[in-house]
Amino acid sequence: MTGTGTLTTPLAKVWTKADLLDFIGANMKGVRLIVVSNREPYSHRHTDSGIQCMQPASGLATALDPVMRACGGVWVAHGSGNADREVSDEHGRISVPPDDPAYTLRRVWLDKQLEDEYYYGLSNEGLWPLCHIAYHRPRFTQRNWDSYRRANRIFADAILEEAAGEPAFVFIQDYHFGLLPRMLKNDAPNLLVAQFWHIPWPNRETLRAFPWKEELLDGMLGNDLLGFHLRYHCANFLNAVEREVEAKVDRAHAEITRGGKSTMVRPFPISIDFEWHNDASQGPEVESAIPAWRQRIGVMPEFLGIGIDRLDYTKGIPERLRAFDLFFENNPEYRGRVGFAQVGVPSRMEIGDYQEINNEIDREASRLNEKWGSGDYQPLHFFRGEYSQTQLMALHRLSNFCMVTPLHDGMNLVAKEYVASCFDEDGVLILSSFAGAAQELTDALMVNPFSTDEMANAILHAVTMTPEERHRRMRRLRTAIAENTIYRWAAKILMTLLRMDSAESGDS
Ligand code: GDG
């Protein structure tokens, strides 16, 4: 496409934001980058004090905003804020971040019914449970699938308009856009199309239940590059293609050829801006947010555990609360000494299963506090709502251990953020072996979230761990994240695309 030639930066280094900026400066001149996601990185809402710009809580936005700030370009996303139209131009465009414009946000408008069927229906009641295998039955309807196809088409048209016939790298995010790659490639073969699937890809037995699997796989094979967090998810995808569609699967090179066009399938484990988290967590803003948490919690226990999750049935929150109950059963001497603060960000409340998980958490929370609370002491503090990154870091600082125990998770950035906040190398991470992050964070206390006993034992281990063991484990965890930052993730993907681009234009 752009024929940028030899790459100037080797991969074997620690990637900071400055490194990525250098890399982009040296290698991406003239390359147009278009990022696509359902969720917008900034949304505008009406509030009592006028229109406000918000940054929604999502792993995806947290991960990609710094990359876009560094690269510039266009981010195409669903305009979901109730004041979005008022602040965007007639094409749905606006420069962001508002206080320091660095790139263009192109908003795509979807009507309420289409959003319900494509986003809540097919994506979150169908693909989300299908891919996570967390014992929640996926729901599929033809109507939702038709809307998914229609929404993908609307996004395709907006992207084609932004590309305006010129070559560009299109980087699509997630499971909302399984059909988009093929649509783009059919209409504009000069686009280099990559997609990152942020959630797991299921084994082929599970995928069999998806009624439109052939069309979905064909759509995804429109990509030049397809990324998952883990090698295991890549292998599942290759297996699925082998079984369900006509294509040549080259396992040695993790490459699939269908209809003369090939798709590279690669693992790119996502991460965070380690330096930023490490520095900010030691800053004065975080320091001054700590007293508010003390106040909210009231009587501080000797050991405070924390959990921070979207309120989603994949995150294993009721299971975690049941583990606390068993922990107190097994170790009654810790009653009054151990407490747990759980932050829960409401999510997808339009879906019945999400209302049910909220109710279940409320039931478990009341049960735990009624059974083990006494006087001023309450074992569980449940904070339902959104908190700023500063507030979350303050909570990290106040805690002795963090529980990240999803039943299944593509990666899980909360685990990495907690570790990055532990600048004094003191803190314990209890981590589900079913989170993608478990592949890198091998020094965490690893648990099977389906085993209440294992989790209860891990809580005991966390509160009895010697300072030496805590420091040793935390040091290694921090090294693992410092070596694999979000900037490395982005650089690896961009480098792979640049190489493919050079190969196509015959430069290499
Ligand atoms: C998907 C995949 C994958 C949490 N509460 C608040 C808040 N957060 C932030 C966290 C973190 C992000 O949201 C959550 O990221 P996760 O990775 O844990 O989870 P998902 O949203 O399910 O993300 C996941 C990820 O994509 C990236 O690929 O890791 O496996 O499921 O950054 O700090 N942020 C704010 N207020 C909150 O109250 N502002």
Coordinates of C-alpha atoms and ligand atoms in Angstrom, one line a residue:
M1 CA 0.0 0.0 0.0
T2 CA 2.2 2.8 1.2
G3 CA 5.4 0.9 0.7
T4 CA 7.2 2.3 3.8
G5 CA 10.1 -0.1 3.4
T6 CA 12.4 -1.3 6.2
L7 CA 11.3 -1.0 9.8
T8 CA 13.6 1.0 12.0
T9 CA 12.7 -0.2 15.5
P10 CA 13.3 -3.8 16.7
L11 CA 10.7 -5.4 18.9
A12 CA 12.9 -6.7 21.7
K13 CA 12.8 -3.6 23.9
V14 CA 10.6 -2.1 26.6
W15 CA 8.0 0.0 24.8
T16 CA 7.1 3.3 26.4
K17 CA 4.8 5.9 24.9
A18 CA 7.8 7.8 23.7
D19 CA 9.1 4.7 21.9
L20 CA 5.8 4.2 20.1
L21 CA 5.7 7.9 19.1
D22 CA 9.3 7.5 17.7
F23 CA 8.3 4.4 15.9
I24 CA 5.2 6.0 14.4
G25 CA 7.2 9.1 13.4
A26 CA 9.9 6.9 11.7
N27 CA 7.6 4.4 10.0
M28 CA 4.1 5.6 9.6
K29 CA 4.5 8.8 7.6
G30 CA 1.8 8.9 5.0
V31 CA 0.0 5.9 6.5
R32 CA -3.6 6.7 7.4
L33 CA -5.0 4.8 10.4
I34 CA -8.7 4.2 10.9
V35 CA -9.7 2.5 14.1
V36 CA -13.2 1.1 14.4
S37 CA -15.1 0.1 17.6
N38 CA -18.7 0.1 18.8
R39 CA -18.0 2.0 21.9
E40 CA -16.7 5.6 21.4
P41 CA -13.7 6.7 23.3
Y42 CA -15.4 10.0 24.2
S43 CA -19.1 10.6 24.5
H44 CA -21.1 13.8 25.1
R45 CA -24.0 13.8 27.6
H46 CA -26.4 16.4 28.9
T47 CA -26.0 16.9 32.6
D48 CA -27.3 19.5 35.1
S49 CA -24.2 21.6 34.5
G50 CA -24.5 21.5 30.7
I51 CA -23.0 19.2 28.1
Q52 CA -20.1 17.1 29.5
C53 CA -17.6 15.0 27.7
M54 CA -17.1 11.5 29.4
Q55 CA -14.7 8.7 28.9
P56 CA -16.7 5.5 29.3
A57 CA -15.3 2.6 31.4
S58 CA -14.1 -0.1 29.1
G59 CA -10.9 -2.1 28.6
L60 CA -10.9 -1.2 25.0
A61 CA -11.1 2.6 25.3
T62 CA -8.5 2.5 28.1
A63 CA -6.2 0.6 25.8
L64 CA -6.6 2.3 22.5
D65 CA -6.9 6.0 23.3
P66 CA -3.2 6.5 24.0
V67 CA -2.4 4.7 20.7
M68 CA -4.7 7.0 18.8
R69 CA -3.3 10.1 20.5
A70 CA 0.1 9.0 19.3
C71 CA -0.9 8.1 15.7
G72 CA -3.6 10.6 14.9
G73 CA -6.1 9.4 12.2
V74 CA -9.8 8.7 12.5
W75 CA -11.7 6.6 15.1
V76 CA -15.1 5.4 13.8
A77 CA -17.6 4.5 16.6
H78 CA -21.3 4.4 17.5
G79 CA -22.4 7.9 18.7
S80 CA -24.3 6.8 21.8
G81 CA -24.1 9.9 24.0
N82 CA -27.4 11.9 24.2
A83 CA -25.5 15.2 23.3
D84 CA -23.2 13.6 20.6
R85 CA -25.1 15.0 17.7
E86 CA -25.1 18.5 19.0
V87 CA -21.4 18.7 19.3
S88 CA -20.5 16.8 16.1
D89 CA -20.4 18.3 12.6
E90 CA -22.8 17.3 9.8
H91 CA -20.6 14.2 9.0
G92 CA -20.6 13.1 12.7
R93 CA -17.0 14.3 13.1
I94 CA -15.4 15.8 16.2
S95 CA -11.8 16.4 17.3
V96 CA -10.8 14.6 20.5
P97 CA -9.6 14.6 23.3
P98 CA -11.6 17.9 23.7
D99 CA -8.9 19.6 25.8
D100 CA -6.0 18.5 23.6
P101 CA -7.3 17.5 20.1
A102 CA -5.1 14.7 18.6
Y103 CA -7.4 12.7 16.3
T104 CA -10.8 12.7 14.7
L105 CA -13.8 10.8 16.1
R106 CA -16.3 9.9 13.4
R107 CA -19.6 9.0 15.0
V108 CA -22.0 6.6 13.3
W109 CA -25.7 6.9 14.1
L110 CA -27.8 3.8 14.8
D111 CA -31.5 3.9 15.6
K112 CA -32.6 2.4 18.9
Q113 CA -34.1 -0.8 17.5
L114 CA -31.0 -1.5 15.4
E115 CA -28.8 -0.9 18.4
D116 CA -30.9 -3.2 20.6
E117 CA -30.8 -6.0 18.0
Y118 CA -27.2 -5.7 16.8
Y119 CA -25.5 -4.6 20.1
Y120 CA -27.5 -6.1 22.9
G121 CA -29.1 -8.9 20.9
L122 CA -26.6 -10.5 18.7
S123 CA -23.3 -9.2 20.1
N124 CA -24.0 -9.4 23.8
E125 CA -26.8 -12.0 24.2
G126 CA -25.3 -14.2 21.4
L127 CA -21.6 -13.9 20.8
W128 CA -20.5 -12.8 24.3
P129 CA -21.8 -15.9 26.1
L130 CA -20.9 -18.1 23.1
C131 CA -17.3 -17.0 23.3
H132 CA -16.9 -17.0 27.1
I133 CA -18.4 -20.4 27.9
A134 CA -19.4 -19.2 31.4
Y135 CA -22.5 -21.4 31.6
H136 CA -24.8 -18.7 30.3
R137 CA -26.9 -19.9 27.4
P138 CA -26.4 -17.7 24.3
R139 CA -29.5 -16.5 22.5
F140 CA -29.8 -16.3 18.8
T141 CA -32.6 -14.9 16.6
Q142 CA -32.6 -14.3 12.8
R143 CA -33.8 -10.8 13.5
N144 CA -30.8 -9.9 15.6
W145 CA -28.4 -11.5 13.0
D146 CA -30.0 -9.4 10.2
S147 CA -29.5 -6.3 12.4
Y148 CA -25.9 -7.2 13.1
R149 CA -25.4 -7.5 9.3
R150 CA -27.1 -4.1 8.8
A151 CA -25.1 -2.4 11.5
N152 CA -21.8 -3.8 10.1
R153 CA -22.9 -2.4 6.7
I154 CA -23.5 1.1 8.1
F155 CA -20.1 1.1 9.7
A156 CA -18.5 -0.2 6.4
D157 CA -20.1 2.8 4.6
A158 CA -18.7 5.3 7.1
I159 CA -15.2 3.8 6.9
L160 CA -15.3 3.8 3.1
E161 CA -16.3 7.4 3.2
E162 CA -13.4 8.2 5.6
A163 CA -10.9 6.3 3.5
A164 CA -12.2 8.2 0.4
G165 CA -10.7 5.7 -2.1
E166 CA -7.2 6.1 -0.7
P167 CA -5.1 3.3 0.9
A168 CA -5.4 3.1 4.7
F169 CA -4.8 0.7 7.6
V170 CA -8.2 -0.2 9.1
F171 CA -8.0 -1.6 12.6
I172 CA -11.3 -3.1 13.8
Q173 CA -12.1 -3.8 17.4
D174 CA -14.0 -6.7 18.7
Y175 CA -16.9 -9.1 18.2
H176 CA -19.4 -6.5 17.1
F177 CA -17.9 -6.5 13.7
G178 CA -17.5 -10.0 12.5
L179 CA -18.9 -9.2 9.0
L180 CA -17.2 -5.9 8.5
P181 CA -13.8 -7.1 7.3
R182 CA -15.2 -8.9 4.3
M183 CA -17.5 -6.0 3.4
L184 CA -14.5 -3.6 3.4
K185 CA -12.2 -5.9 1.4
N186 CA -14.9 -6.5 -1.2
D187 CA -15.5 -2.8 -1.7
A188 CA -11.9 -1.5 -1.3
P189 CA -9.2 -4.1 -1.8
N190 CA -6.6 -1.4 -1.3
L191 CA -7.4 -1.2 2.4
L192 CA -5.2 -3.2 4.7
V193 CA -7.7 -4.6 7.2
A194 CA -6.9 -5.9 10.7
Q195 CA -9.2 -7.0 13.5
F196 CA -8.5 -7.6 17.2
W197 CA -11.0 -9.9 18.9
H198 CA -10.9 -8.8 22.6
I199 CA -12.7 -11.8 24.0
P200 CA -11.9 -15.5 23.9
W201 CA -12.6 -17.5 20.8
P202 CA -14.4 -20.8 21.8
N203 CA -13.5 -24.3 20.9
R204 CA -15.1 -25.7 17.8
E205 CA -17.7 -27.8 19.7
T206 CA -19.0 -24.6 21.2
L207 CA -19.0 -22.7 18.0
R208 CA -21.2 -25.4 16.4
A209 CA -24.2 -23.9 18.2
F210 CA -23.9 -20.6 16.3
P211 CA -26.4 -20.7 13.5
W212 CA -24.5 -18.4 11.1
K213 CA -21.0 -19.7 11.8
E214 CA -20.1 -20.0 8.1
E215 CA -21.1 -16.4 7.3
L216 CA -19.3 -15.1 10.4
L217 CA -16.1 -17.0 9.7
D218 CA -16.2 -15.8 6.1
G219 CA -16.6 -12.3 7.3
M220 CA -13.6 -12.5 9.6
L221 CA -11.5 -14.1 6.8
G222 CA -11.9 -10.7 5.0
N223 CA -9.1 -9.6 7.4
D224 CA -5.5 -9.4 6.3
L225 CA -4.6 -9.8 10.0
L226 CA -6.7 -11.3 12.8
G227 CA -5.5 -10.9 16.4
F228 CA -6.5 -12.6 19.6
H229 CA -5.0 -12.3 23.1
L230 CA -3.7 -15.8 23.3
R231 CA -2.2 -18.5 21.1
Y232 CA -4.9 -20.8 22.4
H233 CA -7.7 -18.6 21.0
C234 CA -5.8 -18.5 17.6
A235 CA -5.7 -22.3 17.6
N236 CA -9.4 -22.5 18.3
F237 CA -10.1 -20.2 15.4
L238 CA -7.9 -22.2 13.0
N239 CA -9.8 -25.4 14.1
A240 CA -13.1 -23.7 13.6
V241 CA -12.2 -22.6 10.0
E242 CA -10.9 -26.1 9.2
R243 CA -14.2 -27.6 10.3
E244 CA -16.7 -25.1 9.0
V245 CA -15.6 -23.5 5.8
E246 CA -13.7 -24.3 2.7
A247 CA -10.2 -22.8 3.2
K248 CA -6.6 -23.9 3.4
V249 CA -5.3 -23.8 6.9
D250 CA -1.5 -23.5 7.2
R251 CA -0.9 -24.3 10.9
A252 CA 2.8 -23.9 10.8
H253 CA 2.4 -20.2 9.7
A254 CA -1.0 -19.7 11.3
E255 CA -2.3 -18.5 8.0
I256 CA -5.6 -19.2 6.3
T257 CA -6.2 -18.9 2.6
R258 CA -9.8 -18.7 1.2
G259 CA -10.7 -17.7 -2.3
G260 CA -7.1 -16.8 -3.1
K261 CA -6.9 -14.3 -0.2
S262 CA -5.0 -15.0 3.0
T263 CA -5.5 -14.1 6.6
M264 CA -2.7 -14.1 9.2
V265 CA -3.9 -15.2 12.7
R266 CA -1.7 -14.0 15.5
P267 CA -1.7 -13.6 19.3
F268 CA -1.2 -10.1 20.7
P269 CA -1.7 -10.0 24.4
I270 CA -3.0 -6.6 25.3
S271 CA -1.7 -4.5 28.2
I272 CA -1.7 -1.1 29.9
D273 CA 0.4 2.0 30.0
F274 CA 2.6 0.7 32.9
E275 CA 4.6 3.9 33.4
W276 CA 1.5 6.1 33.6
H277 CA -0.2 3.8 36.2
N278 CA 3.0 3.5 38.1
D279 CA 3.6 7.2 38.2
A280 CA 0.0 8.4 38.7
S281 CA -0.6 6.0 41.6
Q282 CA 2.2 7.8 43.5
G283 CA 0.9 11.2 42.7
P284 CA -0.8 13.8 44.9
E285 CA -4.2 13.4 43.2
V286 CA -4.4 9.7 44.2
E287 CA -3.1 10.5 47.6
S288 CA -5.9 13.0 48.2
A289 CA -8.5 10.5 47.0
I290 CA -7.6 7.9 49.7
P291 CA -9.4 9.5 52.7
A292 CA -12.7 9.4 50.9
W293 CA -12.4 5.6 50.6
R294 CA -11.5 5.4 54.3
Q295 CA -14.7 7.3 55.0
R296 CA -16.8 5.2 52.7
I297 CA -15.5 2.0 54.3
G298 CA -15.8 3.3 57.8
V299 CA -14.0 0.9 60.2
M300 CA -10.9 -0.2 58.3
P301 CA -10.1 -3.9 58.7
E302 CA -6.6 -5.1 59.3
F303 CA -6.6 -6.7 55.8
L304 CA -8.6 -5.1 53.0
G305 CA -9.2 -7.0 49.8
I306 CA -10.6 -5.3 46.7
G307 CA -12.4 -6.3 43.5
I308 CA -13.1 -4.0 40.5
D309 CA -15.3 -5.3 37.7
R310 CA -18.0 -4.5 35.3
L311 CA -21.1 -6.1 36.6
D312 CA -21.0 -9.1 34.3
Y313 CA -21.6 -12.8 34.9
T314 CA -18.3 -13.6 33.4
K315 CA -16.4 -11.8 36.1
G316 CA -17.2 -14.3 38.8
I317 CA -18.4 -11.8 41.5
P318 CA -21.0 -14.0 43.3
E319 CA -18.5 -16.9 43.3
R320 CA -15.9 -14.5 45.0
L321 CA -18.4 -13.5 47.7
R322 CA -19.2 -17.2 48.3
A323 CA -15.5 -17.8 48.7
F324 CA -15.4 -15.1 51.5
D325 CA -18.2 -16.9 53.2
L326 CA -16.2 -20.1 53.2
F327 CA -13.1 -18.3 54.2
F328 CA -14.8 -17.0 57.4
E329 CA -16.3 -20.5 58.0
N330 CA -12.9 -22.1 57.8
N331 CA -11.0 -19.2 59.6
P332 CA -13.4 -17.6 62.1
E333 CA -10.5 -15.9 63.8
Y334 CA -10.4 -13.5 60.8
R335 CA -13.9 -12.3 61.4
G336 CA -13.6 -8.5 62.1
R337 CA -10.0 -8.5 60.7
V338 CA -10.6 -9.0 56.9
G339 CA -12.8 -6.9 54.8
F340 CA -13.6 -6.7 51.1
A341 CA -14.4 -3.6 48.9
Q342 CA -16.1 -4.5 45.6
V343 CA -16.5 -1.9 42.9
G344 CA -19.1 -2.9 40.4
V345 CA -19.7 -0.8 37.2
P346 CA -23.2 -1.3 35.9
S347 CA -23.1 -2.7 32.4
R348 CA -25.7 -3.9 29.7
M349 CA -28.6 -3.5 32.1
E350 CA -31.0 -3.8 29.2
I351 CA -30.3 -7.6 29.2
G352 CA -32.1 -9.9 31.6
D353 CA -29.1 -11.9 32.5
Y354 CA -27.3 -8.7 33.6
Q355 CA -30.3 -7.7 35.8
E356 CA -30.2 -11.2 37.3
I357 CA -26.4 -11.1 38.1
N358 CA -27.0 -7.7 39.8
N359 CA -29.7 -9.3 41.9
E360 CA -27.6 -12.3 42.7
I361 CA -24.7 -10.1 43.8
D362 CA -27.1 -8.1 46.1
R363 CA -28.4 -11.3 47.6
E364 CA -24.9 -12.7 48.2
A365 CA -23.7 -9.4 49.6
S366 CA -26.6 -9.1 52.2
R367 CA -26.1 -12.7 53.1
L368 CA -22.4 -12.2 53.8
N369 CA -22.9 -9.1 55.8
E370 CA -25.8 -10.5 57.8
K371 CA -23.9 -13.6 58.6
W372 CA -20.4 -12.2 59.4
G373 CA -21.0 -8.5 60.2
S374 CA -21.3 -7.3 63.8
G375 CA -21.4 -3.8 65.4
D376 CA -19.5 -1.4 63.2
Y377 CA -17.8 -4.2 61.3
Q378 CA -19.1 -5.1 57.9
P379 CA -17.0 -7.7 55.9
L380 CA -18.3 -6.5 52.4
H381 CA -18.5 -3.0 51.1
F382 CA -20.2 -3.0 47.7
F383 CA -19.8 0.2 45.6
R384 CA -22.1 0.1 42.6
G385 CA -21.1 2.9 40.2
E386 CA -18.4 4.3 38.0
Y387 CA -15.2 5.6 39.6
S388 CA -12.4 7.6 38.0
Q389 CA -9.0 6.0 37.4
T390 CA -7.6 8.2 40.2
Q391 CA -10.2 6.9 42.6
L392 CA -9.5 3.3 41.6
M393 CA -5.8 3.8 42.2
A394 CA -6.5 5.2 45.6
L395 CA -8.4 2.0 46.3
H396 CA -5.5 0.0 45.1
R397 CA -3.3 1.9 47.5
L398 CA -5.5 1.2 50.4
S399 CA -5.8 -2.5 49.8
N400 CA -3.7 -5.5 50.9
F401 CA -4.8 -7.8 48.1
C402 CA -6.8 -7.7 44.9
M403 CA -9.1 -10.5 43.6
V404 CA -9.5 -10.8 39.8
T405 CA -11.4 -14.1 39.5
P406 CA -13.4 -14.1 36.2
L407 CA -14.9 -17.4 35.0
H408 CA -13.4 -16.6 31.7
D409 CA -11.8 -13.4 30.3
G410 CA -10.0 -12.5 27.1
M411 CA -7.2 -10.7 29.1
N412 CA -8.4 -8.6 32.1
L413 CA -6.8 -5.2 32.4
V414 CA -7.9 -4.7 36.1
A415 CA -5.3 -7.3 37.2
K416 CA -2.5 -5.4 35.3
E417 CA -3.6 -2.0 36.6
Y418 CA -3.6 -3.2 40.2
V419 CA 0.0 -4.6 39.8
A420 CA 1.1 -1.3 38.2
S421 CA -0.2 0.6 41.2
C422 CA 1.8 -1.5 43.6
F423 CA 4.9 0.8 43.3
D424 CA 6.1 -0.2 46.7
E425 CA 6.0 -3.9 45.6
D426 CA 3.6 -4.7 48.4
G427 CA 0.3 -6.3 47.5
V428 CA -1.1 -9.6 46.5
L429 CA -2.9 -10.5 43.3
I430 CA -5.3 -13.5 43.4
L431 CA -6.0 -14.3 39.8
S432 CA -8.2 -16.7 37.9
S433 CA -6.4 -19.1 35.7
F434 CA -9.2 -18.5 33.1
A435 CA -8.2 -14.8 32.6
G436 CA -5.9 -14.3 29.6
A437 CA -3.7 -12.3 32.0
A438 CA -2.8 -15.6 33.8
Q439 CA -0.4 -16.5 30.9
E440 CA 1.8 -13.6 31.8
L441 CA 1.1 -13.0 35.5
T442 CA 2.4 -16.4 36.6
D443 CA 3.5 -15.1 40.1
A444 CA -0.1 -14.3 41.1
L445 CA -1.9 -16.6 43.5
M446 CA -3.6 -18.6 40.8
V447 CA -7.2 -20.0 41.4
N448 CA -9.9 -21.9 39.7
P449 CA -12.9 -19.5 40.2
F450 CA -15.3 -22.5 40.0
S451 CA -13.7 -23.9 43.2
T452 CA -14.9 -22.0 46.2
D453 CA -12.4 -23.9 48.4
E454 CA -9.4 -22.9 46.2
M455 CA -10.5 -19.3 46.4
A456 CA -11.1 -19.4 50.2
N457 CA -7.6 -20.9 50.6
A458 CA -6.1 -18.2 48.4
I459 CA -7.6 -15.5 50.6
L460 CA -6.0 -17.1 53.6
H461 CA -2.7 -17.3 51.7
A462 CA -3.0 -13.6 50.8
V463 CA -3.5 -12.5 54.4
T464 CA -0.8 -14.8 55.9
M465 CA 1.9 -14.3 53.2
T466 CA 5.2 -13.1 54.5
P467 CA 6.4 -9.7 53.4
E468 CA 9.3 -11.4 51.6
E469 CA 7.0 -13.6 49.5
R470 CA 4.7 -10.6 48.8
H471 CA 7.7 -8.5 47.5
R472 CA 9.2 -11.4 45.5
R473 CA 5.9 -12.2 43.7
M474 CA 5.0 -8.5 43.1
R475 CA 8.4 -7.6 41.8
R476 CA 8.1 -10.3 39.1
L477 CA 4.5 -9.4 38.3
R478 CA 5.6 -5.8 37.8
T479 CA 8.5 -6.8 35.6
A480 CA 6.1 -8.9 33.4
I481 CA 3.8 -5.9 32.8
A482 CA 6.6 -3.3 32.4
E483 CA 8.0 -5.5 29.6
N484 CA 4.7 -5.9 27.8
T485 CA 3.0 -2.5 27.7
I486 CA 0.0 -1.3 25.6
Y487 CA 2.5 0.5 23.4
R488 CA 4.3 -2.8 22.7
W489 CA 0.9 -4.4 21.8
A490 CA 0.2 -1.5 19.4
A491 CA 3.7 -1.5 17.9
K492 CA 3.6 -5.3 17.3
I493 CA 0.3 -5.0 15.4
L494 CA 1.4 -1.9 13.4
M495 CA 4.7 -3.6 12.6
T496 CA 3.0 -6.7 11.4
L497 CA 0.7 -4.5 9.2
L498 CA 3.7 -2.5 7.9
R499 CA 5.5 -5.7 7.0
M500 CA 2.4 -7.1 5.2
D501 CA 2.1 -3.7 3.4
S502 CA 5.7 -3.7 2.3
A503 CA 5.4 -7.3 1.1
E504 CA 2.3 -6.4 -0.9
S505 CA 4.0 -3.4 -2.6
G506 CA 7.1 -5.6 -3.2
D507 CA 9.5 -3.6 -1.0
S508 CA 10.8 -6.5 1.0
Ligands
GDG1 C1 -12.7 -6.5 27.3 C2 -12.3 -8.0 27.6 C3 -9.9 -7.4 27.8 C4 -13.4 -0.4 35.7 N1 -14.2 0.3 36.5 C5 -14.1 1.5 36.2 C6 -13.2 1.6 35.1 N2 -12.8 0.4 34.8 C7 -11.8 0.1 33.8 C8 -10.7 -0.7 34.4 C9 -10.2 -1.4 33.1 C10 -11.4 -1.6 32.3 O1 -12.4 -0.7 32.8 C11 -12.0 -3.0 32.3 O2 -11.2 -3.8 31.5 P1 -11.2 -5.4 31.6 O3 -10.0 -5.8 30.7 O4 -11.1 -5.8 33.0 O5 -12.6 -5.9 31.0 P2 -13.7 -5.7 29.8 O6 -14.3 -4.4 29.9 O7 -14.5 -6.9 29.9 O8 -12.8 -5.7 28.5 C12 -11.1 -8.1 28.5 C13 -10.3 -6.0 27.4 O9 -11.5 -6.0 26.6 C14 -9.2 -5.4 26.6 O10 -8.9 -6.2 25.5 O11 -8.9 -7.4 28.8 O12 -10.8 -9.5 28.7 O13 -13.5 -8.6 28.2 O14 -9.3 -0.5 32.4 O15 -9.8 0.1 35.1 N3 -12.9 2.8 34.5 C15 -13.5 3.9 35.0 N4 -14.4 3.9 36.0 C16 -14.7 2.7 36.6 O16 -15.5 2.7 37.6 N5 -13.2 5.1 34.4

